[in-house]
JSON list of C-alpha atoms in Angstrom, two decimals:
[
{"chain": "G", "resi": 1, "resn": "UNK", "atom": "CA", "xyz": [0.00, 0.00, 0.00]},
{"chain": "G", "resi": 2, "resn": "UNK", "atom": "CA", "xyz": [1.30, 3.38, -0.33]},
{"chain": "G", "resi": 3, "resn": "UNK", "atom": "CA", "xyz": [1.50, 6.03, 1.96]},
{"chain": "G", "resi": 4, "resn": "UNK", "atom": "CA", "xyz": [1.62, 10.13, 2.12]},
{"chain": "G", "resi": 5, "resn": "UNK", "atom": "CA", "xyz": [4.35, 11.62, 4.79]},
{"chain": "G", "resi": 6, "resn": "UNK", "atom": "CA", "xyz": [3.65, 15.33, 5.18]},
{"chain": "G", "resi": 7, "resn": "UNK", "atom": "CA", "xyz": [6.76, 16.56, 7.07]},
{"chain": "G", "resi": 8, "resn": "UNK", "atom": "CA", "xyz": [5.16, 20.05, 8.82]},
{"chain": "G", "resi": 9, "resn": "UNK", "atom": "CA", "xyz": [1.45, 20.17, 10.32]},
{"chain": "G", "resi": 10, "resn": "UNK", "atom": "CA", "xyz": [1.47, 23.82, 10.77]},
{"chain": "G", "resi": 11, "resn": "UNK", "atom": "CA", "xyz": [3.22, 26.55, 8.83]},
{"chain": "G", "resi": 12, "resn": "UNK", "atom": "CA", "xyz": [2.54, 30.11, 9.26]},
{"chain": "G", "resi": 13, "resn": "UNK", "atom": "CA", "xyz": [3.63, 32.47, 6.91]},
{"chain": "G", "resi": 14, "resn": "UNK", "atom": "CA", "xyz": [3.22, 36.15, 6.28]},
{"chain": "G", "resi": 15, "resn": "UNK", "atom": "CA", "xyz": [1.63, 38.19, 3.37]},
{"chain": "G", "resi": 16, "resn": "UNK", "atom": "CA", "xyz": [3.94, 38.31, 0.59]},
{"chain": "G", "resi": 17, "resn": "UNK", "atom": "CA", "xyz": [6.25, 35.49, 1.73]},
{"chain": "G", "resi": 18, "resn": "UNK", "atom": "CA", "xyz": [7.52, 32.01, -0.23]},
{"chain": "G", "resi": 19, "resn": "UNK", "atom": "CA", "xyz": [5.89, 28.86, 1.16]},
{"chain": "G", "resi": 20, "resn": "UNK", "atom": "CA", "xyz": [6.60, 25.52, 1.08]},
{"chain": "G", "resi": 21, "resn": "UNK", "atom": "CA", "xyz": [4.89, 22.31, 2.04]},
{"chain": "G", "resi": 22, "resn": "UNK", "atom": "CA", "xyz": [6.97, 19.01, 2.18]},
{"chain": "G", "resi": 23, "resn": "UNK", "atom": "CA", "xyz": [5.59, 15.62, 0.91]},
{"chain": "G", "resi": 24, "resn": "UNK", "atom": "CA", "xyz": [7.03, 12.88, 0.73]},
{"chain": "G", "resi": 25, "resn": "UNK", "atom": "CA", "xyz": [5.65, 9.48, 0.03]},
{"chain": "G", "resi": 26, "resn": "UNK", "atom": "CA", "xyz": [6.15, 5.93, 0.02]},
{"chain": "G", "resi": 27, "resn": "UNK", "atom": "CA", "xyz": [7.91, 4.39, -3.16]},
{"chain": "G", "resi": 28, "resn": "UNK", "atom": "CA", "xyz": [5.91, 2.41, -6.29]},
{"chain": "G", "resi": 29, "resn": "UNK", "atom": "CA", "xyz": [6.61, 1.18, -9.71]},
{"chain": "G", "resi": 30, "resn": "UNK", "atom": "CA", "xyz": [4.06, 4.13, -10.46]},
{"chain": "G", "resi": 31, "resn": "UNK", "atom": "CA", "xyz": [2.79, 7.16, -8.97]},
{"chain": "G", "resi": 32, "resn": "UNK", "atom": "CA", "xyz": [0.17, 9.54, -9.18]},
{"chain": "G", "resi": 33, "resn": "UNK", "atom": "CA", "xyz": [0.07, 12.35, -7.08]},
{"chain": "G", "resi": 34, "resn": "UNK", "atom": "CA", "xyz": [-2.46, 15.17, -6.09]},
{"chain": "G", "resi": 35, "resn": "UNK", "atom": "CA", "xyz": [-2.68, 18.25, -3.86]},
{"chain": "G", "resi": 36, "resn": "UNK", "atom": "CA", "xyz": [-6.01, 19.18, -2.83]},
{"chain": "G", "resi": 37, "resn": "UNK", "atom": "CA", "xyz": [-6.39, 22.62, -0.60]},
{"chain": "G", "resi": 38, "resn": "UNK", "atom": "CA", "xyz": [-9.35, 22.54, 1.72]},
{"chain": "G", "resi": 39, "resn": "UNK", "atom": "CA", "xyz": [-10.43, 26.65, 2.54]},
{"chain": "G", "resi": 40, "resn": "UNK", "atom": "CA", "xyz": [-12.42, 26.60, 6.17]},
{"chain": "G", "resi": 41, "resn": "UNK", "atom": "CA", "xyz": [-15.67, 25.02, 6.27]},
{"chain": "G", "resi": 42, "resn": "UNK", "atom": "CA", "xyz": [-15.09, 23.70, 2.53]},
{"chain": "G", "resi": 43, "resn": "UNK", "atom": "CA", "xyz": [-14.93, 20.77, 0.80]},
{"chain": "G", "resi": 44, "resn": "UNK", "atom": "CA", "xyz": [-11.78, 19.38, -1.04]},
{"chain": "G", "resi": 45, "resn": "UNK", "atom": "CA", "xyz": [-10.38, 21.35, -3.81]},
{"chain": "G", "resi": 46, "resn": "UNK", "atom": "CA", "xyz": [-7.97, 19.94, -6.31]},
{"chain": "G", "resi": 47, "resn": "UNK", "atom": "CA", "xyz": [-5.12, 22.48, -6.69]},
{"chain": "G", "resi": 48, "resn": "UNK", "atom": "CA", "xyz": [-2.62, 19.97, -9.03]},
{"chain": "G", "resi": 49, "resn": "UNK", "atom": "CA", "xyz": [-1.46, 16.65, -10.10]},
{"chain": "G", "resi": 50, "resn": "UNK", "atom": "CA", "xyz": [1.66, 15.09, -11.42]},
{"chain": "G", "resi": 51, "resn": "UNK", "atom": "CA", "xyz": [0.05, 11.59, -13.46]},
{"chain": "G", "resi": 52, "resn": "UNK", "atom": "CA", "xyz": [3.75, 11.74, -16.19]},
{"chain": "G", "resi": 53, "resn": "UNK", "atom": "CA", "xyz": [5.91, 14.26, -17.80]},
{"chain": "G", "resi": 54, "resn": "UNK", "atom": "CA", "xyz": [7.24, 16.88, -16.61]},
{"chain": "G", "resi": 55, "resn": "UNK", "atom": "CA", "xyz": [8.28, 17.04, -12.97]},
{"chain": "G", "resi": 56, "resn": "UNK", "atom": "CA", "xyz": [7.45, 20.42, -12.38]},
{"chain": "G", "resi": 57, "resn": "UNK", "atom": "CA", "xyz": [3.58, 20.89, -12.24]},
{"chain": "G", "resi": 58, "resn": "UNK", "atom": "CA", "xyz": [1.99, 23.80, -12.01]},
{"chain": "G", "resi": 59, "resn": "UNK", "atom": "CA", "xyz": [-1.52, 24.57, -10.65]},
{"chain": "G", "resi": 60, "resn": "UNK", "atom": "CA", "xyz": [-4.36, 26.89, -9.92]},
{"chain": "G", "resi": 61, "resn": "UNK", "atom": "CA", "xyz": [-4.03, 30.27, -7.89]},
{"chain": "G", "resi": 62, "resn": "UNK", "atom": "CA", "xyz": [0.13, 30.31, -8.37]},
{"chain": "G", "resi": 63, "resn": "UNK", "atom": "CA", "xyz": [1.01, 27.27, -6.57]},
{"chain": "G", "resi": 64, "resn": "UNK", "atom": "CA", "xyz": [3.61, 24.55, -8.42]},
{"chain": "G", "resi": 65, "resn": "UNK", "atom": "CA", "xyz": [5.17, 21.23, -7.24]},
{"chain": "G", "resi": 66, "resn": "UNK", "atom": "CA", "xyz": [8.22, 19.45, -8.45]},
{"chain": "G", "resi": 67, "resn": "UNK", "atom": "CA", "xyz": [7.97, 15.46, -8.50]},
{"chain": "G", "resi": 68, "resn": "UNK", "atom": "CA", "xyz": [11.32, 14.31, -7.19]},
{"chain": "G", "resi": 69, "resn": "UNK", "atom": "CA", "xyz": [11.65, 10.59, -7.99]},
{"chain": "G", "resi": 70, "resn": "UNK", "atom": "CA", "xyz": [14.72, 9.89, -5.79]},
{"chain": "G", "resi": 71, "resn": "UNK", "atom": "CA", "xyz": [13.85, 11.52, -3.41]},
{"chain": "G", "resi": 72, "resn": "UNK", "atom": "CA", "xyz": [9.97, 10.12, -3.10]},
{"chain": "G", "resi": 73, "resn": "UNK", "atom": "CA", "xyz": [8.84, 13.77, -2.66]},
{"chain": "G", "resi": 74, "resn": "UNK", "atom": "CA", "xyz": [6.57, 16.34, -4.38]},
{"chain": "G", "resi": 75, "resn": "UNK", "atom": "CA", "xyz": [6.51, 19.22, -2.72]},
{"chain": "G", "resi": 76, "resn": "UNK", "atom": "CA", "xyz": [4.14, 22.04, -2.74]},
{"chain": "G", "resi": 77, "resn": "UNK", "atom": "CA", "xyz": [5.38, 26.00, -3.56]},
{"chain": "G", "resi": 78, "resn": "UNK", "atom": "CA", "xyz": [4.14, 29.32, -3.92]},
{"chain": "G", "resi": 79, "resn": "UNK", "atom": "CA", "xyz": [6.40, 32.43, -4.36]},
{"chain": "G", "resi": 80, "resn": "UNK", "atom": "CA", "xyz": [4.15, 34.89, -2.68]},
{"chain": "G", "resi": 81, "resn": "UNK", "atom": "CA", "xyz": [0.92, 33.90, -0.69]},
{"chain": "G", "resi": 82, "resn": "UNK", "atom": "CA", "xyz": [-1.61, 36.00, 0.09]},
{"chain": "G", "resi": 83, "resn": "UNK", "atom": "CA", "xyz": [-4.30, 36.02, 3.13]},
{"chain": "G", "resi": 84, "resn": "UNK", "atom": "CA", "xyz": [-6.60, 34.25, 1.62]},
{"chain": "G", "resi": 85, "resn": "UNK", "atom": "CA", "xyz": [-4.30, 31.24, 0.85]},
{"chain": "G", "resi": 86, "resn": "UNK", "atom": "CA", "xyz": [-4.96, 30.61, 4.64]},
{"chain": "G", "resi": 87, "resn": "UNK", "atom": "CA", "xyz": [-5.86, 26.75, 4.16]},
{"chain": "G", "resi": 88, "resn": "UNK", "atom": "CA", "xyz": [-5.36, 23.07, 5.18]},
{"chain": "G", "resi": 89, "resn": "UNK", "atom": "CA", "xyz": [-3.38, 21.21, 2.58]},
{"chain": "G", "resi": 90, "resn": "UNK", "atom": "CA", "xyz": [-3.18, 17.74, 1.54]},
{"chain": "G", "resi": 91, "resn": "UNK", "atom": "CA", "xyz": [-1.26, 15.45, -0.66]},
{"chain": "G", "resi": 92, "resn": "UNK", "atom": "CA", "xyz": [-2.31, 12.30, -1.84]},
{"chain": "G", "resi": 93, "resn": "UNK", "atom": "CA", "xyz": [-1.09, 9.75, -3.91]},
{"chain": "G", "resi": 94, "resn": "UNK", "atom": "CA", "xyz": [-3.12, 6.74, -5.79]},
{"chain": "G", "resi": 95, "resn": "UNK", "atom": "CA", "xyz": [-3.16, 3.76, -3.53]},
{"chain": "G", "resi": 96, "resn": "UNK", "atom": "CA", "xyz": [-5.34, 0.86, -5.56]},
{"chain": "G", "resi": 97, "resn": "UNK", "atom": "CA", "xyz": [-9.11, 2.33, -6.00]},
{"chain": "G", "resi": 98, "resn": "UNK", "atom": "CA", "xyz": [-8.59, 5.15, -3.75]},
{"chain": "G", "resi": 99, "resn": "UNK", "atom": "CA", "xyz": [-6.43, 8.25, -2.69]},
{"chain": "G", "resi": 100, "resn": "UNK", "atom": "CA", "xyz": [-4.07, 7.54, 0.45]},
{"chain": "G", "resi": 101, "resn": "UNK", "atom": "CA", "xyz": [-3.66, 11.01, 2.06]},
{"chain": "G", "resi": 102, "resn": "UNK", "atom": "CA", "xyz": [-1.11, 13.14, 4.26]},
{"chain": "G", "resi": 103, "resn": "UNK", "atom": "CA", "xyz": [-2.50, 14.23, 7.86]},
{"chain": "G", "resi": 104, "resn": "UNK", "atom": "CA", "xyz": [-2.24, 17.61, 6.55]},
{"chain": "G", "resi": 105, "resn": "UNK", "atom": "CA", "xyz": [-0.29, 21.07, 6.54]},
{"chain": "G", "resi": 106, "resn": "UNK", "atom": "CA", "xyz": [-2.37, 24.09, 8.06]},
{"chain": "G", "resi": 107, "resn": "UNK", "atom": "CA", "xyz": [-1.26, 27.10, 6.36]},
{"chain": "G", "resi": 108, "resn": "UNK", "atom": "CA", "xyz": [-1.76, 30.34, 8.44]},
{"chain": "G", "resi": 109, "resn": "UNK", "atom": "CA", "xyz": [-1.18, 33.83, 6.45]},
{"chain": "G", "resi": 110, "resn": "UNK", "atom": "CA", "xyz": [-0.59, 36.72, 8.19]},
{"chain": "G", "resi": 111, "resn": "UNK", "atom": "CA", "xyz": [-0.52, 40.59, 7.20]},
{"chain": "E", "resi": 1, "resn": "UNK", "atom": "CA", "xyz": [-23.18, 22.85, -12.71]},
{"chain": "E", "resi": 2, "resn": "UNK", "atom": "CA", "xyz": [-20.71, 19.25, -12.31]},
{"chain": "E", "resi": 3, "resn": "UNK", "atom": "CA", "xyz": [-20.62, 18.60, -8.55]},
{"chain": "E", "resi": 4, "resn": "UNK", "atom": "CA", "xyz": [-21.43, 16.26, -5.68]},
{"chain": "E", "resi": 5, "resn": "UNK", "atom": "CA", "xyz": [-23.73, 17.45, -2.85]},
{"chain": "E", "resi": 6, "resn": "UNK", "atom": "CA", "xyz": [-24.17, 15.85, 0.18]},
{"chain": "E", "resi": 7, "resn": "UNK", "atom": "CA", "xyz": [-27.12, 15.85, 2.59]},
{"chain": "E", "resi": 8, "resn": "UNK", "atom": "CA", "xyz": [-27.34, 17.15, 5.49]},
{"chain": "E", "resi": 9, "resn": "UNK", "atom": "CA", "xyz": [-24.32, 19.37, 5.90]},
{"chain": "E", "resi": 10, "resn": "UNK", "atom": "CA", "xyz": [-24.80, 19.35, 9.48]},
{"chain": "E", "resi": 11, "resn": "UNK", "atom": "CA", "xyz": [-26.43, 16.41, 12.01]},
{"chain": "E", "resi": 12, "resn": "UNK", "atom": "CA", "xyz": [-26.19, 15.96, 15.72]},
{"chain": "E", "resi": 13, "resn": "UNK", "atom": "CA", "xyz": [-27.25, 12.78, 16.87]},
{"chain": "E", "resi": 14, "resn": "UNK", "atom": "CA", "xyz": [-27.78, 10.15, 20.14]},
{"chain": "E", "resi": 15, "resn": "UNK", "atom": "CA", "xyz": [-25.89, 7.23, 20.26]},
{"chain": "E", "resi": 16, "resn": "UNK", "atom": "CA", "xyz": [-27.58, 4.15, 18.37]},
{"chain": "E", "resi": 17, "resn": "UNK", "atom": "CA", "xyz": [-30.27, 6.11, 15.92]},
{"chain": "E", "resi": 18, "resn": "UNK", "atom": "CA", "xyz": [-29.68, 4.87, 12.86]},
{"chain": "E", "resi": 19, "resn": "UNK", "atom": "CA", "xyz": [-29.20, 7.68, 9.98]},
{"chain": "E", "resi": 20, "resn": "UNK", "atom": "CA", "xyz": [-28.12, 7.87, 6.32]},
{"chain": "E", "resi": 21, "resn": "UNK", "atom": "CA", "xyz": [-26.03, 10.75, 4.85]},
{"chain": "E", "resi": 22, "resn": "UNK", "atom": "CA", "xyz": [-26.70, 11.08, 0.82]},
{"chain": "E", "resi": 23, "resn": "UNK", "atom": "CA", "xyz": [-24.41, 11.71, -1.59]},
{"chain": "E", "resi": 24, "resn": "UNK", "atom": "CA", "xyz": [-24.91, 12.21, -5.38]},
{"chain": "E", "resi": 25, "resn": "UNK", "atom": "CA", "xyz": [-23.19, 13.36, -8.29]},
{"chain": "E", "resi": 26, "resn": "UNK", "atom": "CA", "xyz": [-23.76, 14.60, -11.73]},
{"chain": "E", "resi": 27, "resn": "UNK", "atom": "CA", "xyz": [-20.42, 14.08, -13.46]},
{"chain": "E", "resi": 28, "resn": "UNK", "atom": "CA", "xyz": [-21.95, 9.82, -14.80]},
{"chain": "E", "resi": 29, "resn": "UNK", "atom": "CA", "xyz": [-18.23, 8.76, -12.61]},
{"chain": "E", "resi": 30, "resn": "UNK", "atom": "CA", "xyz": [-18.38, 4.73, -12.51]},
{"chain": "E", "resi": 31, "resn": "UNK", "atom": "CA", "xyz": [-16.64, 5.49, -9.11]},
{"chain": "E", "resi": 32, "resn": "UNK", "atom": "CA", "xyz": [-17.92, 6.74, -5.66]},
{"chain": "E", "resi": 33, "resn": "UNK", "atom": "CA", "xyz": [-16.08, 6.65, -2.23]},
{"chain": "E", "resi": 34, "resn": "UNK", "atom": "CA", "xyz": [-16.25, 7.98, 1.35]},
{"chain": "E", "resi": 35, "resn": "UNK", "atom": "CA", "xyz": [-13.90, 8.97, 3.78]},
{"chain": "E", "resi": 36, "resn": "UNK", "atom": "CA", "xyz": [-13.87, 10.49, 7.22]},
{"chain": "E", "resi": 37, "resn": "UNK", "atom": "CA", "xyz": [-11.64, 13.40, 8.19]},
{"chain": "E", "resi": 38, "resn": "UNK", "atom": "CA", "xyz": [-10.30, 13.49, 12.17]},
{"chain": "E", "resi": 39, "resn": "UNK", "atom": "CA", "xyz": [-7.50, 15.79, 13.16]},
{"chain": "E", "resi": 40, "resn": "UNK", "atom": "CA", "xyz": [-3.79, 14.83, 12.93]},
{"chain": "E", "resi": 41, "resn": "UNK", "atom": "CA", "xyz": [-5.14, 11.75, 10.64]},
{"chain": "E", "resi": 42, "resn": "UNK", "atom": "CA", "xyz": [-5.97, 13.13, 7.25]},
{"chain": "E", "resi": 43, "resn": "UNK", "atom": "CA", "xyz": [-8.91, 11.63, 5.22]},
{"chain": "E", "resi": 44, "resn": "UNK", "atom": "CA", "xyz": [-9.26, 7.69, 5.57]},
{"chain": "E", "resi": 45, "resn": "UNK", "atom": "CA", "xyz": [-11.38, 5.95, 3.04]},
{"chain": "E", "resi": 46, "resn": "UNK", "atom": "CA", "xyz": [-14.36, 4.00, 4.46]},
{"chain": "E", "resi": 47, "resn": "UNK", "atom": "CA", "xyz": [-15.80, 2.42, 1.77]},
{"chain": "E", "resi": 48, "resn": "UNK", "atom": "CA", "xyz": [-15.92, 2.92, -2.19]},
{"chain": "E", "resi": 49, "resn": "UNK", "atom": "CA", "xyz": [-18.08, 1.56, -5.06]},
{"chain": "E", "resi": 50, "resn": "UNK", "atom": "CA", "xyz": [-16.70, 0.81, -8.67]},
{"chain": "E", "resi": 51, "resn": "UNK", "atom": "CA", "xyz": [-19.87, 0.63, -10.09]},
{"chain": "E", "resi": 52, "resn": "UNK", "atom": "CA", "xyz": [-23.34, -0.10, -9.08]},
{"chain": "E", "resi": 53, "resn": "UNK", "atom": "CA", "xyz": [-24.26, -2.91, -7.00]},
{"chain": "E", "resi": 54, "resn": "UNK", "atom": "CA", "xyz": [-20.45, -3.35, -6.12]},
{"chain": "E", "resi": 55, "resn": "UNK", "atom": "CA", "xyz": [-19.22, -2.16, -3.29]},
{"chain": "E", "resi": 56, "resn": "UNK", "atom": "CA", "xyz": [-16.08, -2.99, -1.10]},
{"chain": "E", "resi": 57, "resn": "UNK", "atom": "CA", "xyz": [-14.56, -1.91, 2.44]},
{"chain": "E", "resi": 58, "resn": "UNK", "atom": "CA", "xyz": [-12.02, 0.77, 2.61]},
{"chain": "E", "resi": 59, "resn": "UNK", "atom": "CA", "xyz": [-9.39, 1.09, 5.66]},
{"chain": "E", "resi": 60, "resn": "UNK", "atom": "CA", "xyz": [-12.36, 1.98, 8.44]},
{"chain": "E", "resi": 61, "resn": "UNK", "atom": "CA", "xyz": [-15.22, -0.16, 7.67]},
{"chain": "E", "resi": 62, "resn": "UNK", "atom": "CA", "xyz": [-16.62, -0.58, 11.20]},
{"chain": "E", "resi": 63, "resn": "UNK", "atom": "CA", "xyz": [-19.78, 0.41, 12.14]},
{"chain": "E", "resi": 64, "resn": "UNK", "atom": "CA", "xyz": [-20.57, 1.79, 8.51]},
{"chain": "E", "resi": 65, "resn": "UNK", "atom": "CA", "xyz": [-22.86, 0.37, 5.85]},
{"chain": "E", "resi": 66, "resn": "UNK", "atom": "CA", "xyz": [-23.39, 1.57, 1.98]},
{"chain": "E", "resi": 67, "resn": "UNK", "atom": "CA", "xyz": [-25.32, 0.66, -1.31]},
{"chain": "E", "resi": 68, "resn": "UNK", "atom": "CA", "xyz": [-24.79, 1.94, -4.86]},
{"chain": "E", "resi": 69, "resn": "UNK", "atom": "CA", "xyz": [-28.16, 0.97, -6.61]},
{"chain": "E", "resi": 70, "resn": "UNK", "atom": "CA", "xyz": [-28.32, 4.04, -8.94]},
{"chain": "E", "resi": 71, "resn": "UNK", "atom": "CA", "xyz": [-25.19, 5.63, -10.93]},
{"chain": "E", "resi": 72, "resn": "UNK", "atom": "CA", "xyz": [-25.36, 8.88, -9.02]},
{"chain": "E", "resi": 73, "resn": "UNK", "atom": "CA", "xyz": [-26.24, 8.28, -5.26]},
{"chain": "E", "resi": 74, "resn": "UNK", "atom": "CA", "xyz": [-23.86, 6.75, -2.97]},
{"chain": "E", "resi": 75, "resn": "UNK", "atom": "CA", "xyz": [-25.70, 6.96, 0.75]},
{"chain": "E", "resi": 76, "resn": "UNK", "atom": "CA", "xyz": [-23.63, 6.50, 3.88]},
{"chain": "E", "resi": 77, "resn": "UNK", "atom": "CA", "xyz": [-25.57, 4.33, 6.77]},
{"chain": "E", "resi": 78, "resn": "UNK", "atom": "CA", "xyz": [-24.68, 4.48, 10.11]},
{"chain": "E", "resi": 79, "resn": "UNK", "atom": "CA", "xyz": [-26.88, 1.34, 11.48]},
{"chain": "E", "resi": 80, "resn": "UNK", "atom": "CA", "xyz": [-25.96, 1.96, 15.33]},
{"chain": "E", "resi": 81, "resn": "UNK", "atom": "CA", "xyz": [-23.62, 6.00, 15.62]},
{"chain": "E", "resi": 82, "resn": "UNK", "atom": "CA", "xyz": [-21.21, 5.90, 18.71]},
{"chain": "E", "resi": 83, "resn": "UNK", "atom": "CA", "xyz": [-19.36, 9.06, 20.01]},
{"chain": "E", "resi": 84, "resn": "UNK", "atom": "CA", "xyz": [-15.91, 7.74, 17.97]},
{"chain": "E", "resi": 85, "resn": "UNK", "atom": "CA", "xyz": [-18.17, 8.28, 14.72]},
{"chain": "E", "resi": 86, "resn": "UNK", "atom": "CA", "xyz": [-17.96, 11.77, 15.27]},
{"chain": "E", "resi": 87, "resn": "UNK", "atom": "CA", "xyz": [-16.08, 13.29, 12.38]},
{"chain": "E", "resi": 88, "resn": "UNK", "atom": "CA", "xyz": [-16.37, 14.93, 9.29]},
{"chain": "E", "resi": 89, "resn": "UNK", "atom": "CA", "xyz": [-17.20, 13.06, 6.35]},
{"chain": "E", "resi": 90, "resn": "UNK", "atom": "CA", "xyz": [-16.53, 13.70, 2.90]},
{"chain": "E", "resi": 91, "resn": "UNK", "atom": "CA", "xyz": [-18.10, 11.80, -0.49]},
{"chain": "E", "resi": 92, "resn": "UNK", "atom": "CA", "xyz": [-16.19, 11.64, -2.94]},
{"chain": "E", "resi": 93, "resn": "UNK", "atom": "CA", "xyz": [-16.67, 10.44, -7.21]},
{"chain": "E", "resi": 94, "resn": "UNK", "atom": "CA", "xyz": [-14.25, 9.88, -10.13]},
{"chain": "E", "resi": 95, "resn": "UNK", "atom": "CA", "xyz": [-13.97, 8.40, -13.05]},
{"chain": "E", "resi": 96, "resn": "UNK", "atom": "CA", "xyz": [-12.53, 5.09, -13.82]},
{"chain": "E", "resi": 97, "resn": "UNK", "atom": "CA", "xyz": [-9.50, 5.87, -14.98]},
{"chain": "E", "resi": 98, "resn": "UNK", "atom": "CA", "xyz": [-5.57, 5.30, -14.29]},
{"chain": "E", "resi": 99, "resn": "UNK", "atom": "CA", "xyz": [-5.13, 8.16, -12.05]},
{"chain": "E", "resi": 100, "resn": "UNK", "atom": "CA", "xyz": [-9.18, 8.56, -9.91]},
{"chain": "E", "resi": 101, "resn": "UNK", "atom": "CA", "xyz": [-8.73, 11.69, -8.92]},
{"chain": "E", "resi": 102, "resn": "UNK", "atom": "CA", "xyz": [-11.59, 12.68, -7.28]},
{"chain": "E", "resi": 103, "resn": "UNK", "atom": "CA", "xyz": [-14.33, 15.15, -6.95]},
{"chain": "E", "resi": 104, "resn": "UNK", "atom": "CA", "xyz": [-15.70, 16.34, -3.31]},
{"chain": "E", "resi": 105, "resn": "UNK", "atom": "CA", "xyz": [-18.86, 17.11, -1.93]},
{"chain": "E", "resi": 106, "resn": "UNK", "atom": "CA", "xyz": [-18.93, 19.99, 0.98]},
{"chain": "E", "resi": 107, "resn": "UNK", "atom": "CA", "xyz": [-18.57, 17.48, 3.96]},
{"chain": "E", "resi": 108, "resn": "UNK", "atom": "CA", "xyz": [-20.99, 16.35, 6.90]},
{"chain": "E", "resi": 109, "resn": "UNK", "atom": "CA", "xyz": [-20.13, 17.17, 10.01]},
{"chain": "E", "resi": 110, "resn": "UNK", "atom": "CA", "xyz": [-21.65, 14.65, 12.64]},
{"chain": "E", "resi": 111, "resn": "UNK", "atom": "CA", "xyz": [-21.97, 14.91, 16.09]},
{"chain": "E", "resi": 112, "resn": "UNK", "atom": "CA", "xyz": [-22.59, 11.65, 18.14]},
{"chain": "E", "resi": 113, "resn": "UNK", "atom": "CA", "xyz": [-23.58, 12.24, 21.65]}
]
């Protein structure tokens, strides 16, 4: 079975700053992998997806990850966050017929 | 609009009344799943359907039952609640193909008491 590793539960950040949310997971012949952003008292939201190509992926509202295959990581970035980026994230990877996810990685933005 | 709803968004409940949270979607996705949400444990699947009339456990089964007898609904029964059902629980579709990623409803937040 494979398994999601997300390194830091809370980060808090302030206006303007880089973030970055580690993920690392658990190693497979193949491997699809998701971040999904859930906003408070939301459902899931997919923000991106690496499924082949390139390892750099990029996604919706500015954020990118990079698919590091020796490393088992993909790793979630945005240059400059904003308040309302203020969010649990999760990564997940495809485990059989169903998503194994991360605990999660609160993200607080302050001004 | 392509999107899964689930009903009700909100439930408090006693210990041992049986209730069913519905799910449906509009997107015709051959699968349908469910997972619960607790703090400091991510989401954990609970059961998911391939297709209609097949159904199979996911990682926390217990104390859970579903059916799949139409494409689009996927309800969640809880035959007997207890306090550890307490959670928030999501429903979740995709299609069947090599990657499911998945669609979510807005979550059910359930209070057992």
């Amino acid at each position: 079975a494979q398994s999601v590793t997300q390194l830091d539960s809370q980060v808090p950040v302030f206006e303007e700053a880089p973030v970055e949310l580690r993920c690392n997971y658990s190693s497979s012949v193949s491997v699809y992998l998701f971040w999904y952003v859930q906003y408070p008292n939301q459902g899931l939201q997919l923000l991106l997806k690496y499924l082949s190509g390139s390892t750099l992926v990029k996604g919706i509202n500015g954020f990118e990850a990079e698919f590091n295959k020796s490393q088992t990581s993909f790793h979630l970035r945005k240059p400059s966050v904003h308040i309302s980026d203020t969010a649990e994230y999760f990564c997940a990877v495809r485990d059989d017929y169903k998503l194994s996810f991360g605990a999660g990685t609160t993200v607080t933005v302050r001004a | 609009e392509a999107q899964v709803t689930q009903n009700p968004r909100y439930l408090i409940t006693v210990t041992g009344k049986k209730l069913t949270v519905t799910c449906s979607q509009n997107m015709n996705h051959e699968y349908m799943s469910w997972y619960r949400q607790d703090p400091g444990l991510g989401l954990r699947q609970i059961y998911y359907s391939m297709n209609v009339e097949v159904t199979d456990k996911g990682d926390v089964p217990e104390g859970y039952k579903v059916s799949r007898k139409e494409k689009r609904n996927f309800p969640l029964i809880l035959e007997s609640p207890s306090p550890n059902q307490t959670s928030l629980y999501f429903c979740a579709s995709s299609p069947r193909d090599y990657s499911y990623e998945q669609y979510f409803g807005p979550g059910t937040r359930l209070t057992v008491t």
